[in-house]
Coordinates of C-alpha atoms in Angstrom, one line a residue:
X1 CA 15.8 26.2 7.8
X2 CA 13.8 25.2 10.8
X3 CA 10.5 25.7 8.9
X4 CA 11.7 23.4 6.1
X5 CA 12.6 20.7 8.6
X6 CA 9.2 21.0 10.3
X7 CA 7.5 20.8 6.9
X8 CA 9.5 17.7 6.0
X9 CA 8.7 16.0 9.3
X10 CA 5.0 16.9 8.9
X11 CA 5.0 15.4 5.4
X12 CA 6.6 12.1 6.6
X13 CA 4.0 11.8 9.4
X14 CA 1.0 12.0 7.0
X15 CA 1.4 8.7 5.1
X16 CA 2.1 6.9 8.5
X17 CA -1.5 7.6 9.7
X18 CA -3.0 6.2 6.5
X19 CA -0.7 3.2 6.6
X20 CA -1.8 2.3 10.1
X21 CA -5.4 2.7 9.1
X22 CA -4.9 0.4 6.1
X23 CA -3.3 -2.2 8.5
X24 CA -6.4 -2.0 10.6
X25 CA -8.5 -2.6 7.5
X26 CA -6.4 -5.7 6.6
X27 CA -6.8 -7.0 10.1
X28 CA -10.5 -6.6 10.2
X29 CA -10.9 -8.0 6.7
X30 CA -9.3 -11.4 7.4
X31 CA -10.7 -11.4 10.9
X32 CA -14.2 -11.4 9.4
X33 CA -13.5 -13.8 6.6
X34 CA -11.8 -16.4 8.9
X35 CA -14.9 -16.5 11.0
X36 CA -16.8 -17.9 8.1
X37 CA -14.2 -20.1 6.2
X38 CA -14.2 -23.0 8.7
X39 CA -18.0 -23.2 8.7
X40 CA -18.7 -23.1 5.0
X41 CA -18.3 -26.8 4.3
X42 CA -20.4 -27.9 7.3
X43 CA -23.2 -25.4 6.4
X44 CA -23.4 -26.5 2.7
X45 CA -23.6 -30.1 3.8
X46 CA -26.3 -29.3 6.3
X47 CA -28.3 -27.8 3.4
X48 CA -28.4 -31.3 1.9
X49 CA -25.5 -31.1 -0.6
X50 CA -23.7 -34.3 -1.5
X51 CA -19.9 -34.4 -1.2
X52 CA -19.6 -33.8 -5.0
X53 CA -22.0 -30.9 -5.0
X54 CA -20.3 -29.5 -1.9
X55 CA -16.9 -29.7 -3.8
X56 CA -18.4 -27.9 -6.9
X57 CA -20.0 -25.2 -4.8
X58 CA -16.7 -24.7 -2.8
X59 CA -14.7 -24.3 -6.0
X60 CA -17.1 -21.5 -7.2
X61 CA -15.2 -18.9 -5.1
X62 CA -11.8 -19.8 -6.5
X63 CA -13.0 -19.8 -10.1
X64 CA -14.6 -16.4 -9.7
X65 CA -11.4 -15.1 -8.0
X66 CA -9.3 -16.3 -10.9
X67 CA -11.3 -14.4 -13.5
X68 CA -11.9 -11.2 -11.4
X69 CA -8.6 -10.6 -9.6
X70 CA -6.8 -9.0 -12.5
X71 CA -9.9 -7.1 -13.8
X72 CA -10.7 -5.6 -10.4
X73 CA -7.0 -4.8 -9.8
X74 CA -6.7 -3.0 -13.1
X75 CA -10.0 -1.2 -12.4
X76 CA -8.5 0.2 -9.2
X77 CA -5.6 1.6 -11.3
X78 CA -8.2 3.3 -13.5
X79 CA -10.8 4.7 -11.1
X80 CA -8.5 5.1 -8.0
X81 CA -8.1 3.1 -4.9
X82 CA -10.7 4.8 -2.8
X83 CA -13.6 4.2 -5.1
X84 CA -12.6 0.6 -5.9
X85 CA -11.9 -0.3 -2.3
X86 CA -15.2 1.1 -1.1
X87 CA -17.1 -0.8 -3.9
X88 CA -15.4 -4.1 -3.0
X89 CA -16.0 -3.8 0.7
X90 CA -19.7 -2.9 0.3
X91 CA -20.4 -5.6 -2.3
X92 CA -18.5 -8.1 -0.1
X93 CA -20.6 -7.1 2.9
X94 CA -23.7 -7.6 0.7
X95 CA -22.5 -11.1 -0.2
X96 CA -21.8 -12.1 3.4
X97 CA -25.2 -10.7 4.5
X98 CA -26.8 -12.8 1.8
X99 CA -24.9 -15.8 3.1
X100 CA -26.6 -15.2 6.5
X101 CA -29.9 -15.7 4.7
X102 CA -28.9 -18.8 2.7
X103 CA -31.4 -21.5 3.7
X104 CA -30.9 -23.4 0.4
X105 CA -28.0 -24.4 -1.8
X106 CA -29.1 -22.0 -4.6
X107 CA -29.1 -19.1 -2.1
X108 CA -25.7 -20.2 -0.9
X109 CA -24.2 -20.2 -4.4
X110 CA -25.8 -16.8 -5.1
X111 CA -24.3 -15.4 -2.0
X112 CA -20.8 -16.6 -3.0
X113 CA -21.0 -14.8 -6.4
X114 CA -20.5 -11.2 -5.2
X115 CA -17.9 -12.3 -2.7
X116 CA -16.0 -14.2 -5.4
X117 CA -16.1 -11.3 -7.8
X118 CA -15.3 -8.4 -5.4
X119 CA -13.5 -9.8 -2.4
X120 CA -10.3 -8.1 -3.5
X121 CA -10.0 -5.5 -0.7
X122 CA -6.6 -6.9 0.5
X123 CA -5.1 -6.7 -3.1
X124 CA -6.3 -3.1 -3.4
X125 CA -4.9 -2.2 0.0
X126 CA -1.5 -3.6 -1.1
X127 CA -1.7 -1.6 -4.2
X128 CA -2.5 1.5 -2.2
X129 CA 0.5 0.9 0.1
X130 CA 2.7 0.5 -2.9
X131 CA 1.5 4.0 -4.1
X132 CA 2.1 5.6 -0.7
X133 CA 5.7 4.5 0.0
X134 CA 9.0 4.4 -1.9
X135 CA 10.4 1.3 -3.4
X136 CA 12.9 0.9 -0.6
X137 CA 10.3 1.2 2.1
X138 CA 7.7 -1.1 0.4
X139 CA 8.9 -4.5 1.7
X140 CA 8.8 -3.2 5.3
X141 CA 5.3 -1.7 4.9
X142 CA 4.0 -4.8 3.1
X143 CA 5.5 -7.1 5.8
X144 CA 3.7 -5.1 8.5
X145 CA 0.4 -5.3 6.6
X146 CA 0.7 -9.0 6.0
X147 CA 1.5 -9.5 9.7
X148 CA -1.6 -7.5 10.8
X149 CA -3.8 -9.5 8.3
X150 CA -2.4 -12.8 9.5
X151 CA -3.2 -11.9 13.1
X152 CA -6.8 -11.3 12.1
X153 CA -6.9 -14.7 10.3
X154 CA -5.7 -16.4 13.4
X155 CA -8.2 -14.8 15.8
X156 CA -11.2 -15.0 13.5
X157 CA -11.8 -18.7 13.8
X158 CA -11.9 -18.4 17.6
X159 CA -14.7 -16.0 17.5
X160 CA -16.5 -17.9 14.8
X161 CA -16.3 -21.1 16.7
X162 CA -17.7 -19.4 19.8
X163 CA -20.7 -18.0 17.8
X164 CA -21.4 -21.3 16.2
X165 CA -22.1 -22.9 19.6
X166 CA -25.3 -20.8 19.8
X167 CA -28.4 -21.6 17.9
X168 CA -28.2 -20.3 14.3
X169 CA -24.5 -19.8 14.9
X170 CA -23.6 -19.8 11.2
X171 CA -26.1 -17.2 10.3
X172 CA -25.0 -15.0 13.2
X173 CA -21.4 -15.3 12.1
X174 CA -22.3 -14.3 8.6
X175 CA -24.1 -11.2 9.7
X176 CA -21.2 -10.3 12.0
X177 CA -18.8 -10.7 9.1
X178 CA -21.1 -8.4 7.0
X179 CA -21.1 -5.9 9.7
X180 CA -17.3 -6.0 9.9
X181 CA -17.0 -5.3 6.2
X182 CA -19.5 -2.4 6.5
X183 CA -17.4 -1.0 9.4
X184 CA -14.3 -1.4 7.2
X185 CA -16.0 0.6 4.4
X186 CA -16.8 3.4 6.9
X187 CA -13.1 3.4 8.0
X188 CA -12.0 3.6 4.3
X189 CA -14.4 6.5 3.7
X190 CA -13.0 8.4 6.7
X191 CA -9.4 7.9 5.8
X192 CA -7.5 11.2 5.5
X193 CA -7.3 11.1 1.7
X194 CA -6.6 14.8 1.6
X195 CA -3.4 14.1 3.5
X196 CA -2.4 11.8 0.7
X197 CA -2.9 14.6 -1.7
X198 CA -0.7 16.9 0.4
X199 CA 2.0 14.1 0.4
X200 CA 1.8 14.0 -3.4
X201 CA 2.0 17.7 -3.8
X202 CA 5.0 17.9 -1.5
X203 CA 6.7 15.1 -3.3
X204 CA 6.2 16.8 -6.6
X205 CA 7.6 20.1 -5.2
X206 CA 10.7 18.5 -3.7
X207 CA 11.5 16.5 -6.8
X208 CA 10.9 19.6 -9.0
X209 CA 8.8 17.5 -11.3
X210 CA 5.7 18.9 -12.9
X211 CA 2.8 16.5 -12.0
X212 CA 0.4 15.3 -14.5
X213 CA -3.1 16.7 -13.8
X214 CA -5.3 14.9 -16.2
X215 CA -6.5 11.3 -16.6
X216 CA -5.7 11.3 -20.3
X217 CA -2.0 11.8 -19.7
X218 CA -1.7 8.7 -17.6
X219 CA -4.0 6.8 -20.0
X220 CA -1.9 7.8 -23.0
X221 CA 1.3 6.6 -21.2
X222 CA -0.4 3.2 -20.5
X223 CA -1.5 3.0 -24.2
X224 CA 2.1 3.5 -25.2
X225 CA 2.9 0.5 -22.9
X226 CA 0.8 -1.8 -25.2
X227 CA 3.3 -1.2 -28.0
X228 CA 6.2 -2.2 -25.8
X229 CA 6.4 -6.0 -25.7
X230 CA 9.4 -6.1 -23.4
X231 CA 8.4 -4.3 -20.3
X232 CA 5.9 -1.9 -18.8
X233 CA 7.2 1.6 -18.9
X234 CA 7.0 3.8 -15.8
X235 CA 5.5 7.2 -15.9
X236 CA 6.2 9.8 -13.2
X237 CA 5.7 8.1 -9.9
X238 CA 4.4 11.1 -8.1
X239 CA 1.8 11.7 -10.7
X240 CA 0.7 8.1 -10.5
X241 CA 0.4 8.2 -6.7
X242 CA -1.7 11.3 -6.8
X243 CA -4.0 9.7 -9.4
X244 CA -4.4 6.4 -7.5
X245 CA -4.9 8.0 -4.0
X246 CA -7.5 10.6 -4.7
X247 CA -5.0 13.3 -5.7
X248 CA -7.1 14.5 -8.6
X249 CA -10.4 14.5 -6.7
X250 CA -13.5 12.5 -7.6
X251 CA -14.3 14.6 -10.7
X252 CA -10.9 14.2 -12.4
X253 CA -10.6 10.5 -11.7
X254 CA -12.5 8.2 -14.0
X255 CA -15.2 7.3 -11.6
X256 CA -17.7 9.6 -13.3
X257 CA -16.5 8.8 -16.8
X258 CA -18.5 6.4 -19.1
X259 CA -18.3 2.7 -18.4
X260 CA -16.9 2.1 -21.9
X261 CA -14.0 4.3 -21.2
X262 CA -13.3 2.5 -17.9
X263 CA -13.5 -0.9 -19.6
X264 CA -11.2 0.3 -22.4
X265 CA -8.6 1.6 -19.8
X266 CA -8.9 -1.7 -17.9
X267 CA -8.3 -3.7 -21.1
X268 CA -5.2 -1.5 -21.9
X269 CA -3.8 -2.1 -18.4
X270 CA -4.3 -5.9 -18.6
X271 CA -2.9 -6.0 -22.1
X272 CA 0.2 -4.1 -21.1
X273 CA 0.9 -6.6 -18.3
X274 CA 0.1 -9.6 -20.6
X275 CA 2.4 -8.3 -23.3
X276 CA 5.3 -7.8 -20.9
X277 CA 8.1 -10.2 -20.2
X278 CA 7.0 -11.1 -16.7
X279 CA 6.1 -14.7 -17.4
X280 CA 9.0 -15.9 -15.4
X281 CA 8.0 -14.1 -12.2
X282 CA 4.4 -15.3 -12.5
X283 CA 5.6 -18.9 -13.2
X284 CA 7.8 -18.8 -10.0
X285 CA 4.7 -17.6 -8.1
X286 CA 2.6 -20.5 -9.5
X287 CA 5.3 -23.1 -8.8
X288 CA 5.8 -22.0 -5.2
X289 CA 2.1 -21.6 -4.5
X290 CA 1.6 -25.2 -5.6
X291 CA 4.5 -26.3 -3.5
X292 CA 3.3 -24.6 -0.4
X293 CA -0.3 -25.7 -0.9
X294 CA 0.9 -29.3 -1.3
X295 CA 2.8 -29.1 1.9
X296 CA -0.4 -28.1 3.8
X297 CA -2.9 -30.2 1.7
X298 CA -2.7 -33.4 3.8
X299 CA -0.8 -32.1 6.8
X300 CA -3.3 -33.3 9.5
X301 CA -3.8 -36.7 7.8
X302 CA 0.0 -37.2 7.4
X303 CA 0.7 -36.4 11.0
X304 CA -1.9 -39.0 12.1
X305 CA -0.7 -41.7 9.8
X306 CA 3.1 -41.1 10.2
X307 CA 3.3 -40.2 13.9
X308 CA -0.1 -41.1 15.3
X309 CA -0.7 -37.5 16.4
X310 CA -4.2 -36.6 17.5
X311 CA -6.0 -33.9 15.6
X312 CA -5.8 -31.6 18.7
X313 CA -2.0 -31.8 18.8
X314 CA -1.9 -31.2 15.0
X315 CA -4.1 -28.1 15.5
X316 CA -1.7 -26.7 18.1
X317 CA 1.2 -27.3 15.6
X318 CA -0.7 -25.5 12.8
X319 CA -1.6 -22.6 15.2
X320 CA 2.1 -22.3 16.2
X321 CA 3.2 -22.1 12.6
X322 CA 0.5 -19.5 11.8
X323 CA 1.5 -17.3 14.7
X324 CA 5.2 -17.5 13.6
X325 CA 4.1 -16.6 10.1
X326 CA 2.3 -13.5 11.4
X327 CA 5.4 -12.4 13.5
X328 CA 7.7 -13.1 10.5
X329 CA 6.0 -10.2 8.7
X330 CA 7.9 -7.8 11.0
X331 CA 11.2 -9.4 9.9
X332 CA 10.7 -8.6 6.2
X333 CA 12.0 -5.1 6.5
X334 CA 15.2 -5.9 8.4
X335 CA 16.0 -8.9 6.1
X336 CA 15.5 -6.8 2.9
X337 CA 17.8 -4.2 4.3
X338 CA 20.4 -6.9 5.1
X339 CA 20.2 -7.9 1.4
X340 CA 20.5 -4.3 0.3
X341 CA 17.0 -4.4 -1.2
X342 CA 18.2 -7.1 -3.7
X343 CA 14.8 -8.8 -4.0
X344 CA 15.9 -11.2 -6.7
X345 CA 18.6 -12.7 -4.5
X346 CA 16.4 -12.7 -1.4
X347 CA 13.6 -14.5 -3.4
X348 CA 16.1 -17.1 -4.6
X349 CA 17.4 -17.8 -1.2
X350 CA 14.0 -17.9 0.5
X351 CA 12.7 -20.2 -2.3
X352 CA 15.7 -22.6 -1.9
X353 CA 15.2 -22.6 1.9
X354 CA 11.4 -23.3 1.5
X355 CA 12.2 -26.2 -0.9
X356 CA 14.8 -27.6 1.6
X357 CA 12.3 -27.4 4.5
X358 CA 9.6 -29.2 2.6
X359 CA 12.1 -32.0 1.8
X360 CA 13.1 -32.2 5.5
X361 CA 9.4 -32.4 6.4
X362 CA 8.7 -35.2 3.9
X363 CA 11.6 -37.2 5.2
X364 CA 11.2 -36.4 8.9
X365 CA 11.7 -39.4 11.2
X366 CA 10.0 -37.8 14.2
X367 CA 7.7 -35.0 15.3
X368 CA 10.5 -32.9 16.6
X369 CA 12.0 -32.5 13.1
X370 CA 8.5 -31.6 11.8
X371 CA 8.3 -28.9 14.6
X372 CA 11.7 -27.6 13.5
X373 CA 10.9 -27.4 9.8
X374 CA 7.5 -25.8 10.6
X375 CA 9.3 -23.0 12.5
X376 CA 11.5 -22.0 9.7
X377 CA 8.9 -22.8 7.0
X378 CA 6.6 -20.1 8.4
X379 CA 9.3 -17.5 8.2
X380 CA 10.6 -18.5 4.7
X381 CA 7.2 -18.5 3.1
X382 CA 6.2 -15.2 4.6
X383 CA 9.4 -13.6 3.3
X384 CA 9.0 -15.3 -0.1
X385 CA 5.4 -14.0 -0.6
X386 CA 6.5 -10.5 0.1
X387 CA 9.5 -10.8 -2.2
X388 CA 7.5 -12.1 -5.1
X389 CA 4.9 -9.3 -4.8
X390 CA 7.7 -6.7 -4.5
X391 CA 9.5 -8.1 -7.5
X392 CA 6.3 -8.0 -9.6
X393 CA 5.9 -4.3 -8.8
X394 CA 9.6 -3.6 -9.5
X395 CA 9.4 -5.4 -12.9
X396 CA 6.0 -4.1 -13.9
X397 CA 6.1 -0.5 -12.7
X398 CA 4.1 1.5 -10.1
X399 CA 1.5 2.8 -12.6
X400 CA 0.0 -0.7 -12.9
X401 CA 0.3 -1.9 -9.3
X402 CA -3.3 -2.9 -9.0
X403 CA -3.2 -4.9 -12.2
X404 CA 0.1 -6.6 -11.2
X405 CA -1.1 -7.6 -7.8
X406 CA -4.4 -8.7 -9.2
X407 CA -2.6 -10.8 -11.9
X408 CA -0.5 -12.4 -9.1
X409 CA -3.7 -13.3 -7.2
X410 CA -5.1 -14.9 -10.4
X411 CA -2.0 -17.0 -10.7
X412 CA -2.4 -18.1 -7.0
X413 CA -6.0 -18.9 -7.7
X414 CA -4.8 -21.3 -10.4
X415 CA -2.7 -23.0 -7.8
X416 CA -5.7 -23.4 -5.5
X417 CA -7.6 -25.2 -8.3
X418 CA -4.7 -27.5 -9.2
X419 CA -3.3 -28.2 -5.7
X420 CA -6.2 -30.5 -4.5
X421 CA -6.0 -32.5 -7.7
X422 CA -2.3 -33.0 -7.6
X423 CA -2.5 -33.8 -3.8
X424 CA -5.1 -36.5 -4.4
X425 CA -3.0 -38.1 -7.1
X426 CA 0.2 -38.0 -5.0
X427 CA -1.6 -39.4 -1.9
X428 CA -2.4 -42.5 -3.9
X429 CA 1.4 -43.2 -3.8
X430 CA 2.2 -42.3 -0.2
X431 CA 1.2 -39.9 2.6
X432 CA 4.4 -38.2 1.9
X433 CA 3.5 -37.9 -1.8
X434 CA 2.1 -34.3 -1.7
X435 CA 5.1 -32.7 0.0
X436 CA 7.5 -34.8 -2.2
X437 CA 5.8 -33.4 -5.3
X438 CA 6.1 -30.0 -3.7
X439 CA 9.8 -30.5 -3.5
X440 CA 10.0 -31.2 -7.2
X441 CA 8.0 -28.1 -8.0
X442 CA 10.1 -26.0 -5.6
X443 CA 13.3 -27.3 -7.3
X444 CA 11.8 -26.2 -10.6
X445 CA 11.2 -22.7 -9.2
X446 CA 14.8 -22.6 -7.8
X447 CA 16.2 -23.6 -11.2
X448 CA 14.1 -21.0 -13.0
X449 CA 15.4 -18.3 -10.6
X450 CA 19.0 -19.4 -11.1
X451 CA 18.5 -18.9 -14.8
X452 CA 16.5 -15.7 -14.8
X453 CA 17.9 -13.8 -11.8
X454 CA 21.1 -12.7 -13.7
X455 CA 18.9 -11.4 -16.5
X456 CA 16.7 -9.4 -14.1
X457 CA 19.8 -7.9 -12.4
X458 CA 21.3 -6.9 -15.8
X459 CA 18.1 -5.2 -16.9
X460 CA 17.9 -3.4 -13.5
X461 CA 21.5 -2.1 -14.0
X462 CA 20.7 -0.9 -17.6
X463 CA 17.6 0.8 -16.3
X464 CA 19.5 2.6 -13.5
X465 CA 22.2 3.8 -15.9
X466 CA 19.9 5.0 -18.7
X467 CA 18.8 8.3 -17.1
X468 CA 22.5 9.2 -16.6
X469 CA 23.3 8.8 -20.2

């Protein structure tokens, strides 16, 4: 009896080590990226680009992310998280290193291509976390990962700004960012993947379920999904986790298989998600992404025109909101437990709260109301982002977590393309135009959730009852 308890405790400690390492990877990832982001527009202009050319060059990354997010996410489902994560980190490091050599606009654009195509390390990390933990633990683990990543995003600009003060500061920052990604790749390589295999074997033994031990079994289950136009069927979760976390070893995973087979499997995964009935979840994501981006789109300009705030004070306000957003990641687990892991209800309430806060910001008569709305806005958006990701995974199934998270990132990329255009049109009317338009889009998301949430809950009840029948 004591031996079984010790074995159970040992098994529970194994994923914790990997999860902490993944949180470090997420922190370092956004720490390196945030060193570069504030400097990109200044550097491309220093190369002689006109404002129009600078805008086109700046949109290159978003367009590439839109087309590659779903493909790379699905590819991680096919070849495994370890191989895909290493590939993305190494190619991103190459892109940032090339950025450090960009002395012309053409080299700058060339450097952004590998980053735009393969900077999906955070999405793959989230998919890996989804593989490692149960559905009940997933919001807590995702919240901690988002918090660690957000802290990196807050600290990175400080270091980047310091390096920029030196001669050739942009190039130095780019090389440091490339070195961070190389360091991240080394960390991923040294992760205790064999402990993940032990975790999968123990899970299979405890559940008395015979694990799948061939790639073809999982591939055939995904192929069956393509014929199901209503939802994505879920294979044995333990088998999927072993497959995605190195449980079958390098030889059994599709890394060494022909490229055509990998492409076929990727196409099957994407088609399975595209043929599912998840349009409503992705539409809610798009509407809320646009609403939140419109809130931030002209924040500094609106603060100056409405309340005559200096940019320095506005910067403090933005930093305050960002820090609260990072801390709010630690609240996701307790809040989801309070809701009994009813992510549909939590998403509805967080979306309604976000919409209300944007309205209060748009109609704020003084700075103190803006400060109050910013406080709760950072918390509601952090919880909402975790909810929508978890709901996508619940609806889609764990066997396609990389595809689903990638598809969600593609939807968000669409929002990044549309938000500046909508913000510019709304600012023609009023400085409060962008957040006012965000309120309208947020209300549309709330209305959609009101209509679809009962349908989601009824399907969940039927799914929970079906094994008992």
